[in-house]
Amino acid sequence: MAEPRVSTIDGKLAQEFAIPSHVEEVKDKMTDFAKRHAAEGRRVVVITSGGTKVPLESRTVRFLDNFSSGRRGASSAEYFIDAGYAVIFLHRHRSLYPYTRMLSNINMMDALQFSSAGAASNSGEVVVNQQVLPNITKVLKRYQEVKERRLLLPIEFSVLSEYLHLLRAAAQALSTIGSKAMFYLAAAVSDFYIPASEMPEHKIQSSNGPLQLRLNMVPKILSPLVKDWAPQAFVISFKLETDATILLEKAQRALDTYRHQAVVANVLDSRRGYVMVVTPETQAELILTEDDVKNDVEIEERIVSNLTSAHKKFIDQ
Ligand code: 9Z3
């Protein structure tokens, strides 16, 4: 049998970005996860979330980071599960996580205490204190149901090379379920990196004077993902700008270039209350009103609702 075609990006990934040792194992896990859920009639979404780290030294002391709290990815994961999807959550280590994000303002040590029986001696059973109990119970119920039904598969990355290889593995794993797969690429991914061959091994010395960096361009991974790795999947990228006037044009340009299904376009400062979902034919503005905000409505609920309907149409066609 002929070898599969190796695109230049596949070659570049192998040469310039360290391959994580567990990538094949993770790919098998993702393939099993996708096939099991698709067989049970569920659609499967890969959500990328959080920012990538780009190391400046191979024994890394310093790195460049892309900004993202992970809230968009984590909250979207919950809404996708509510909509009947199974979720592969490819996220930055220690960024916000589905369900536990709702408890992230609680200090665990303040939430726990010894039960009254052991209180005097500071021993015995540890219980959750009454102030946070209702909140924790509510989140725990949802979390445990998701765990029992095995609807969430978490995969972690920290550095850009891990993100790139794991995303490729996810795309290949989900190519087994065709159009039932969705990619929701909300992670904030670096455009620049230092190739392994040009990276100093040891800590850069400040005694050598001011530091000048020359960074290479990261290969545009969306292109092989759409064309080669998961050509039947429904693919959504995110476009982040700080200048609102160029947002729509940049989103449309991305659609023209990569020929995927939609771009969710947002501006850093207003991203919690306003996004545009841009497709080759349509532009939908999703806006939270003051009342929505008062009622704790999150914009991710609207984004996910818009995209799950579009995915259904895509599959039916
Ligand atoms: C986004 O635009 C996400 O919506 C945010 C979410 C990162 C702004 P938070 O995690 O924020 O809730 O704090 N993600 C994509 C960002 C990105 O890196 N886009 C690049 C670009 O726009 C590459 S596709 O050029």
mmCIF file of C-alpha atoms and ligand atoms in Angstrom:
data_model
loop_
_atom_site.group_PDB
_atom_site.id
_atom_site.type_symbol
_atom_site.label_atom_id
_atom_site.label_comp_id
_atom_site.label_asym_id
_atom_site.label_seq_id
_atom_site.Cartn_x
_atom_site.Cartn_y
_atom_site.Cartn_z
ATOM 1 C CA MET A 1 0.000 0.000 0.000
ATOM 2 C CA ALA A 2 1.252 3.514 -0.801
ATOM 3 C CA GLU A 3 2.498 5.663 2.101
ATOM 4 C CA PRO A 4 0.109 8.516 3.023
ATOM 5 C CA ARG A 5 0.993 11.844 1.419
ATOM 6 C CA VAL A 6 3.263 13.893 3.664
ATOM 7 C CA SER A 7 2.412 17.584 3.439
ATOM 8 C CA THR A 8 5.155 20.126 4.120
ATOM 9 C CA ILE A 9 3.530 21.021 7.422
ATOM 10 C CA ASP A 10 3.717 17.392 8.566
ATOM 11 C CA GLY A 11 7.443 17.473 7.749
ATOM 12 C CA LYS A 12 7.936 20.769 9.554
ATOM 13 C CA LEU A 13 6.065 19.556 12.613
ATOM 14 C CA ALA A 14 8.279 16.477 12.841
ATOM 15 C CA GLN A 15 11.503 18.432 12.341
ATOM 16 C CA GLU A 16 11.050 21.623 14.301
ATOM 17 C CA PHE A 17 8.590 20.836 17.079
ATOM 18 C CA ALA A 18 9.494 18.244 19.710
ATOM 19 C CA ILE A 19 7.052 15.324 19.527
ATOM 20 C CA PRO A 20 5.458 14.582 22.935
ATOM 21 C CA SER A 21 6.273 11.011 24.013
ATOM 22 C CA HIS A 22 2.626 10.195 24.790
ATOM 23 C CA VAL A 23 1.110 11.437 21.512
ATOM 24 C CA GLU A 24 0.286 7.978 20.073
ATOM 25 C CA GLU A 25 -1.265 6.832 23.356
ATOM 26 C CA VAL A 26 -3.405 9.993 23.481
ATOM 27 C CA LYS A 27 -4.416 9.520 19.847
ATOM 28 C CA ASP A 28 -5.653 5.966 20.596
ATOM 29 C CA LYS A 29 -7.633 7.272 23.573
ATOM 30 C CA MET A 30 -9.220 10.005 21.436
ATOM 31 C CA THR A 31 -10.041 7.520 18.656
ATOM 32 C CA ASP A 32 -11.761 5.139 21.100
ATOM 33 C CA PHE A 33 -13.625 8.050 22.695
ATOM 34 C CA ALA A 34 -14.833 9.393 19.328
ATOM 35 C CA LYS A 35 -15.886 6.002 17.968
ATOM 36 C CA ARG A 36 -17.749 5.010 21.147
ATOM 37 C CA HIS A 37 -19.731 8.243 21.283
ATOM 38 C CA ALA A 38 -20.445 8.326 17.549
ATOM 39 C CA ALA A 39 -21.712 4.728 17.767
ATOM 40 C CA GLU A 40 -24.077 5.874 20.527
ATOM 41 C CA GLY A 41 -25.384 8.613 18.219
ATOM 42 C CA ARG A 42 -23.513 11.515 19.786
ATOM 43 C CA ARG A 43 -21.550 14.220 17.986
ATOM 44 C CA VAL A 44 -18.028 14.905 19.234
ATOM 45 C CA VAL A 45 -16.318 18.283 19.587
ATOM 46 C CA VAL A 46 -12.632 18.985 20.119
ATOM 47 C CA ILE A 47 -12.328 22.225 22.092
ATOM 48 C CA THR A 48 -8.926 23.869 22.327
ATOM 49 C CA SER A 49 -8.563 26.248 25.242
ATOM 50 C CA GLY A 50 -5.983 28.432 26.980
ATOM 51 C CA GLY A 51 -2.751 29.966 25.687
ATOM 52 C CA THR A 52 0.363 28.270 24.317
ATOM 53 C CA LYS A 53 3.815 28.759 25.824
ATOM 54 C CA VAL A 54 6.859 29.260 23.573
ATOM 55 C CA PRO A 55 10.165 28.456 25.281
ATOM 56 C CA LEU A 56 13.263 30.599 24.669
ATOM 57 C CA GLU A 57 15.738 28.015 26.001
ATOM 58 C CA SER A 58 15.548 24.217 25.808
ATOM 59 C CA ARG A 59 16.193 23.926 29.550
ATOM 60 C CA THR A 60 13.486 26.498 29.920
ATOM 61 C CA VAL A 61 13.713 29.361 32.357
ATOM 62 C CA ARG A 62 11.975 31.897 30.116
ATOM 63 C CA PHE A 63 9.086 31.648 27.724
ATOM 64 C CA LEU A 64 6.576 33.770 25.776
ATOM 65 C CA ASP A 65 2.931 33.223 26.564
ATOM 66 C CA ASN A 66 -0.322 33.905 24.713
ATOM 67 C CA PHE A 67 -3.076 35.418 26.775
ATOM 68 C CA SER A 68 -6.175 33.327 27.536
ATOM 69 C CA SER A 69 -7.806 32.461 30.859
ATOM 70 C CA GLY A 70 -9.471 29.377 29.356
ATOM 71 C CA ARG A 71 -12.917 30.561 30.394
ATOM 72 C CA ARG A 72 -14.348 30.508 26.871
ATOM 73 C CA GLY A 73 -13.206 26.942 26.268
ATOM 74 C CA ALA A 74 -14.242 25.664 29.700
ATOM 75 C CA SER A 75 -17.724 27.214 29.693
ATOM 76 C CA SER A 76 -18.310 26.163 26.068
ATOM 77 C CA ALA A 77 -17.467 22.567 27.019
ATOM 78 C CA GLU A 78 -20.358 22.621 29.515
ATOM 79 C CA TYR A 79 -22.816 24.002 26.940
ATOM 80 C CA PHE A 80 -21.734 21.449 24.323
ATOM 81 C CA ILE A 81 -22.319 18.649 26.844
ATOM 82 C CA ASP A 82 -25.749 20.120 27.658
ATOM 83 C CA ALA A 83 -26.450 20.061 23.897
ATOM 84 C CA GLY A 84 -25.695 16.318 23.736
ATOM 85 C CA TYR A 85 -22.073 16.369 22.556
ATOM 86 C CA ALA A 86 -19.093 14.445 23.891
ATOM 87 C CA VAL A 87 -16.114 16.767 24.425
ATOM 88 C CA ILE A 88 -12.377 16.339 23.969
ATOM 89 C CA PHE A 89 -10.990 19.246 25.995
ATOM 90 C CA LEU A 90 -7.467 20.042 24.744
ATOM 91 C CA HIS A 91 -6.410 22.686 27.233
ATOM 92 C CA ARG A 92 -3.471 24.506 28.725
ATOM 93 C CA HIS A 93 -2.321 22.936 31.981
ATOM 94 C CA ARG A 94 -3.957 24.813 34.901
ATOM 95 C CA SER A 95 -6.181 27.047 32.766
ATOM 96 C CA LEU A 96 -9.891 27.148 33.630
ATOM 97 C CA TYR A 97 -11.581 23.748 33.571
ATOM 98 C CA PRO A 98 -15.256 22.852 32.970
ATOM 99 C CA TYR A 99 -17.382 22.824 36.170
ATOM 100 C CA THR A 100 -14.478 23.450 38.561
ATOM 101 C CA ARG A 101 -14.204 26.938 36.987
ATOM 102 C CA MET A 102 -17.427 27.753 38.875
ATOM 103 C CA LEU A 103 -15.609 27.135 42.151
ATOM 104 C CA SER A 104 -12.357 28.832 41.212
ATOM 105 C CA ASN A 105 -12.968 31.728 43.638
ATOM 106 C CA ILE A 106 -13.171 29.324 46.593
ATOM 107 C CA ASN A 107 -9.994 28.608 48.554
ATOM 108 C CA MET A 108 -10.139 24.876 49.288
ATOM 109 C CA MET A 109 -8.725 25.291 52.800
ATOM 110 C CA ASP A 110 -11.449 27.834 53.649
ATOM 111 C CA ALA A 111 -14.127 25.500 52.271
ATOM 112 C CA LEU A 112 -13.249 22.584 54.572
ATOM 113 C CA GLN A 113 -13.478 22.045 58.327
ATOM 114 C CA PHE A 114 -13.405 19.223 60.859
ATOM 115 C CA SER A 115 -16.827 17.816 61.708
ATOM 116 C CA SER A 116 -18.238 18.988 65.060
ATOM 117 C CA ALA A 117 -17.335 15.624 66.660
ATOM 118 C CA GLY A 118 -13.632 16.105 66.011
ATOM 119 C CA ALA A 119 -13.547 19.905 66.073
ATOM 120 C CA ALA A 120 -12.050 20.226 69.559
ATOM 121 C CA SER A 121 -9.065 18.043 68.744
ATOM 122 C CA ASN A 122 -8.774 19.091 65.091
ATOM 123 C CA SER A 123 -9.168 15.459 64.046
ATOM 124 C CA GLY A 124 -11.866 13.191 62.676
ATOM 125 C CA GLU A 125 -13.974 13.668 59.574
ATOM 126 C CA VAL A 126 -13.410 16.619 57.258
ATOM 127 C CA VAL A 127 -16.588 18.207 55.919
ATOM 128 C CA VAL A 128 -17.462 21.065 53.571
ATOM 129 C CA ASN A 129 -18.537 24.176 55.445
ATOM 130 C CA GLN A 130 -22.147 25.367 55.197
ATOM 131 C CA GLN A 131 -21.438 28.621 53.333
ATOM 132 C CA VAL A 132 -20.046 26.938 50.229
ATOM 133 C CA LEU A 133 -21.928 23.619 50.469
ATOM 134 C CA PRO A 134 -24.921 24.546 48.228
ATOM 135 C CA ASN A 135 -22.618 25.856 45.521
ATOM 136 C CA ILE A 136 -20.301 22.844 45.619
ATOM 137 C CA THR A 137 -23.226 20.384 45.680
ATOM 138 C CA LYS A 138 -24.758 21.938 42.575
ATOM 139 C CA VAL A 139 -21.525 21.771 40.594
ATOM 140 C CA LEU A 140 -20.615 18.294 41.918
ATOM 141 C CA LYS A 141 -23.931 16.830 40.739
ATOM 142 C CA ARG A 142 -23.344 18.007 37.182
ATOM 143 C CA TYR A 143 -19.678 17.007 37.255
ATOM 144 C CA GLN A 144 -20.361 13.487 38.497
ATOM 145 C CA GLU A 145 -23.017 12.834 35.887
ATOM 146 C CA VAL A 146 -20.595 13.889 33.138
ATOM 147 C CA LYS A 147 -17.916 11.665 34.668
ATOM 148 C CA GLU A 148 -20.188 8.615 34.942
ATOM 149 C CA ARG A 149 -21.309 9.001 31.321
ATOM 150 C CA ARG A 150 -17.678 9.590 30.277
ATOM 151 C CA LEU A 151 -18.630 12.648 28.215
ATOM 152 C CA LEU A 152 -15.461 14.661 28.811
ATOM 153 C CA LEU A 153 -11.946 13.629 27.800
ATOM 154 C CA PRO A 154 -9.368 16.126 29.126
ATOM 155 C CA ILE A 155 -5.978 16.394 27.378
ATOM 156 C CA GLU A 156 -3.332 18.895 28.546
ATOM 157 C CA PHE A 157 -0.703 20.958 26.771
ATOM 158 C CA SER A 158 1.701 23.623 27.976
ATOM 159 C CA VAL A 159 4.065 24.463 25.133
ATOM 160 C CA LEU A 160 3.265 25.166 21.490
ATOM 161 C CA SER A 161 4.889 21.944 20.225
ATOM 162 C CA GLU A 162 2.599 19.838 22.429
ATOM 163 C CA TYR A 163 -0.444 21.792 21.260
ATOM 164 C CA LEU A 164 0.421 21.303 17.569
ATOM 165 C CA HIS A 165 1.139 17.574 17.782
ATOM 166 C CA LEU A 166 -1.856 16.854 20.011
ATOM 167 C CA LEU A 167 -4.208 18.819 17.755
ATOM 168 C CA ARG A 168 -2.986 16.871 14.735
ATOM 169 C CA ALA A 169 -3.513 13.615 16.662
ATOM 170 C CA ALA A 170 -7.039 14.776 17.596
ATOM 171 C CA ALA A 171 -7.834 15.573 13.967
ATOM 172 C CA GLN A 172 -6.617 12.183 12.805
ATOM 173 C CA ALA A 173 -8.545 10.463 15.606
ATOM 174 C CA LEU A 174 -11.775 12.286 14.680
ATOM 175 C CA SER A 175 -11.406 11.633 10.961
ATOM 176 C CA THR A 176 -12.870 8.213 11.853
ATOM 177 C CA ILE A 177 -16.298 9.768 12.558
ATOM 178 C CA GLY A 178 -16.575 12.060 9.508
ATOM 179 C CA SER A 179 -18.996 14.970 9.707
ATOM 180 C CA LYS A 180 -20.056 14.140 13.291
ATOM 181 C CA ALA A 181 -16.804 15.802 14.394
ATOM 182 C CA MET A 182 -16.507 19.478 15.234
ATOM 183 C CA PHE A 183 -13.342 21.478 15.984
ATOM 184 C CA TYR A 184 -13.819 24.560 18.155
ATOM 185 C CA LEU A 185 -10.392 26.199 18.161
ATOM 186 C CA ALA A 186 -10.647 28.743 20.984
ATOM 187 C CA ALA A 187 -7.057 28.386 22.258
ATOM 188 C CA ALA A 188 -4.804 31.430 21.913
ATOM 189 C CA VAL A 189 -1.983 30.086 19.794
ATOM 190 C CA SER A 190 1.344 31.764 19.238
ATOM 191 C CA ASP A 191 2.162 32.950 15.710
ATOM 192 C CA PHE A 192 5.903 32.917 16.491
ATOM 193 C CA TYR A 193 8.414 30.392 17.796
ATOM 194 C CA ILE A 194 12.098 29.490 17.977
ATOM 195 C CA PRO A 195 12.851 26.250 16.087
ATOM 196 C CA ALA A 196 14.506 23.472 18.120
ATOM 197 C CA SER A 197 17.683 23.764 15.989
ATOM 198 C CA GLU A 198 18.124 27.476 16.875
ATOM 199 C CA MET A 199 17.247 27.304 20.558
ATOM 200 C CA PRO A 200 20.038 27.757 23.112
ATOM 201 C CA GLU A 201 20.266 24.873 25.551
ATOM 202 C CA HIS A 202 21.055 26.855 28.680
ATOM 203 C CA LYS A 203 19.589 29.918 30.319
ATOM 204 C CA ILE A 204 20.280 33.065 28.273
ATOM 205 C CA GLN A 205 22.785 35.202 30.192
ATOM 206 C CA SER A 206 21.922 38.833 30.882
ATOM 207 C CA SER A 207 25.656 39.517 31.266
ATOM 208 C CA ASN A 208 25.808 39.259 27.435
ATOM 209 C CA GLY A 209 23.776 42.492 27.189
ATOM 210 C CA PRO A 210 20.338 43.266 25.691
ATOM 211 C CA LEU A 211 18.501 40.313 24.194
ATOM 212 C CA GLN A 212 17.565 40.314 20.521
ATOM 213 C CA LEU A 213 15.066 37.665 19.471
ATOM 214 C CA ARG A 214 14.345 36.425 15.975
ATOM 215 C CA LEU A 215 11.224 34.314 15.887
ATOM 216 C CA ASN A 216 10.019 32.142 13.022
ATOM 217 C CA MET A 217 6.414 32.003 11.829
ATOM 218 C CA VAL A 218 4.388 29.087 13.166
ATOM 219 C CA PRO A 219 2.990 26.984 10.284
ATOM 220 C CA LYS A 220 -0.736 27.586 9.735
ATOM 221 C CA ILE A 221 -2.124 24.341 11.100
ATOM 222 C CA LEU A 222 -5.705 25.116 10.086
ATOM 223 C CA SER A 223 -4.810 24.456 6.479
ATOM 224 C CA PRO A 224 -3.816 20.729 6.785
ATOM 225 C CA LEU A 225 -6.487 20.193 9.442
ATOM 226 C CA VAL A 226 -9.237 21.226 6.995
ATOM 227 C CA LYS A 227 -7.697 19.741 3.852
ATOM 228 C CA ASP A 228 -5.898 16.593 4.949
ATOM 229 C CA TRP A 229 -6.361 15.492 8.568
ATOM 230 C CA ALA A 230 -10.116 15.761 9.113
ATOM 231 C CA PRO A 231 -11.570 16.841 5.743
ATOM 232 C CA GLN A 232 -15.184 15.950 6.627
ATOM 233 C CA ALA A 233 -15.273 17.714 9.990
ATOM 234 C CA PHE A 234 -17.083 20.952 10.875
ATOM 235 C CA VAL A 235 -14.312 23.404 11.740
ATOM 236 C CA ILE A 236 -14.604 26.672 13.695
ATOM 237 C CA SER A 237 -11.641 28.956 14.265
ATOM 238 C CA PHE A 238 -11.495 32.017 16.520
ATOM 239 C CA LYS A 239 -10.134 35.409 15.530
ATOM 240 C CA LEU A 240 -8.926 37.731 18.236
ATOM 241 C CA GLU A 241 -8.141 41.396 17.601
ATOM 242 C CA THR A 242 -7.705 44.461 19.743
ATOM 243 C CA ASP A 243 -8.805 46.808 16.908
ATOM 244 C CA ALA A 244 -12.542 46.270 16.190
ATOM 245 C CA THR A 245 -12.352 47.985 12.780
ATOM 246 C CA ILE A 246 -10.322 45.190 11.187
ATOM 247 C CA LEU A 247 -12.117 42.245 12.833
ATOM 248 C CA LEU A 248 -14.714 41.361 10.188
ATOM 249 C CA GLU A 249 -12.253 41.656 7.318
ATOM 250 C CA LYS A 250 -9.735 39.424 9.122
ATOM 251 C CA ALA A 251 -12.417 36.817 9.819
ATOM 252 C CA GLN A 252 -13.532 36.788 6.183
ATOM 253 C CA ARG A 253 -9.947 36.528 5.014
ATOM 254 C CA ALA A 254 -9.427 33.485 7.249
ATOM 255 C CA LEU A 255 -12.512 31.811 5.733
ATOM 256 C CA ASP A 256 -11.267 32.559 2.195
ATOM 257 C CA THR A 257 -7.833 31.152 2.985
ATOM 258 C CA TYR A 258 -8.702 27.999 4.891
ATOM 259 C CA ARG A 259 -12.173 27.234 3.500
ATOM 260 C CA HIS A 260 -13.521 26.039 6.834
ATOM 261 C CA GLN A 261 -17.071 26.510 8.091
ATOM 262 C CA ALA A 262 -17.047 29.488 10.485
ATOM 263 C CA VAL A 263 -14.977 32.048 12.380
ATOM 264 C CA VAL A 264 -15.964 33.356 15.789
ATOM 265 C CA ALA A 265 -14.547 36.879 15.808
ATOM 266 C CA ASN A 266 -13.986 38.816 19.031
ATOM 267 C CA VAL A 267 -12.227 41.853 20.424
ATOM 268 C CA LEU A 268 -10.193 41.334 23.578
ATOM 269 C CA ASP A 269 -11.942 43.927 25.754
ATOM 270 C CA SER A 270 -15.519 43.109 24.732
ATOM 271 C CA ARG A 271 -15.229 39.334 24.311
ATOM 272 C CA ARG A 272 -17.515 38.468 27.231
ATOM 273 C CA GLY A 273 -20.463 40.396 25.787
ATOM 274 C CA TYR A 274 -20.071 40.528 22.014
ATOM 275 C CA VAL A 275 -18.882 38.181 19.252
ATOM 276 C CA MET A 276 -19.585 37.796 15.565
ATOM 277 C CA VAL A 277 -20.085 34.362 14.032
ATOM 278 C CA VAL A 278 -18.940 34.709 10.430
ATOM 279 C CA THR A 279 -19.567 32.067 7.732
ATOM 280 C CA PRO A 280 -18.992 32.368 3.973
ATOM 281 C CA GLU A 281 -22.677 33.369 3.596
ATOM 282 C CA THR A 282 -23.661 34.982 6.910
ATOM 283 C CA GLN A 283 -22.611 37.226 9.766
ATOM 284 C CA ALA A 284 -24.442 36.844 13.084
ATOM 285 C CA GLU A 285 -23.834 39.299 15.902
ATOM 286 C CA LEU A 286 -24.254 37.736 19.337
ATOM 287 C CA ILE A 287 -24.717 40.337 22.061
ATOM 288 C CA LEU A 288 -25.492 40.084 25.770
ATOM 289 C CA THR A 289 -27.904 42.704 27.106
ATOM 290 C CA GLU A 290 -27.636 44.220 30.597
ATOM 291 C CA ASP A 291 -30.469 41.912 31.677
ATOM 292 C CA ASP A 292 -28.599 38.878 30.355
ATOM 293 C CA VAL A 293 -25.569 39.880 32.399
ATOM 294 C CA LYS A 294 -27.721 40.382 35.519
ATOM 295 C CA ASN A 295 -29.165 36.902 35.008
ATOM 296 C CA ASP A 296 -25.697 35.354 34.650
ATOM 297 C CA VAL A 297 -26.251 34.442 30.990
ATOM 298 C CA GLU A 298 -22.922 33.685 29.345
ATOM 299 C CA ILE A 299 -22.181 34.489 25.715
ATOM 300 C CA GLU A 300 -20.774 30.973 25.218
ATOM 301 C CA GLU A 301 -24.326 29.603 25.566
ATOM 302 C CA ARG A 302 -25.329 31.680 22.504
ATOM 303 C CA ILE A 303 -22.170 30.777 20.555
ATOM 304 C CA VAL A 304 -22.667 27.055 21.198
ATOM 305 C CA SER A 305 -26.378 27.228 20.323
ATOM 306 C CA ASN A 306 -25.573 28.969 17.013
ATOM 307 C CA LEU A 307 -22.842 26.479 16.103
ATOM 308 C CA THR A 308 -24.636 23.280 17.116
ATOM 309 C CA SER A 309 -27.566 24.214 14.805
ATOM 310 C CA ALA A 310 -25.144 24.989 11.993
ATOM 311 C CA HIS A 311 -23.367 21.668 12.592
ATOM 312 C CA LYS A 312 -26.691 19.804 12.405
ATOM 313 C CA LYS A 313 -27.466 21.432 9.028
ATOM 314 C CA PHE A 314 -23.952 20.603 7.837
ATOM 315 C CA ILE A 315 -24.420 16.924 8.726
ATOM 316 C CA ASP A 316 -27.894 16.766 7.117
ATOM 317 C CA GLN A 317 -26.541 18.161 3.866
HETATM 318 C C1 9Z3 B 1 -10.070 33.577 21.119
HETATM 319 O O1 9Z3 B 1 -10.251 34.526 20.408
HETATM 320 C C2 9Z3 B 1 -10.829 33.377 22.445
HETATM 321 O O2 9Z3 B 1 -12.129 33.842 22.293
HETATM 322 C C3 9Z3 B 1 -10.151 34.089 23.655
HETATM 323 C C4 9Z3 B 1 -10.984 33.733 24.913
HETATM 324 C C5 9Z3 B 1 -8.718 33.587 23.821
HETATM 325 C C6 9Z3 B 1 -10.138 35.592 23.457
HETATM 326 P P1 9Z3 B 1 -10.571 33.578 27.501
HETATM 327 O O3 9Z3 B 1 -9.820 32.264 27.372
HETATM 328 O O4 9Z3 B 1 -10.471 34.323 26.078
HETATM 329 O O5 9Z3 B 1 -12.044 33.352 27.813
HETATM 330 O O6 9Z3 B 1 -9.891 34.502 28.481
HETATM 331 N N1 9Z3 B 1 -9.183 32.610 20.765
HETATM 332 C C7 9Z3 B 1 -8.341 32.636 19.582
HETATM 333 C C8 9Z3 B 1 -7.155 33.468 19.828
HETATM 334 C C9 9Z3 B 1 -6.075 33.361 18.782
HETATM 335 O O7 9Z3 B 1 -4.975 33.080 19.123
HETATM 336 N N2 9Z3 B 1 -6.354 33.608 17.530
HETATM 337 C C10 9Z3 B 1 -5.301 33.743 16.560
HETATM 338 C C11 9Z3 B 1 -5.710 34.852 15.656
HETATM 339 O O8 9Z3 B 1 -6.733 35.478 15.922
HETATM 340 C C12 9Z3 B 1 -4.996 32.483 15.844
HETATM 341 S S1 9Z3 B 1 -6.382 31.614 15.221
HETATM 342 O O9 9Z3 B 1 -4.993 35.154 14.696
#
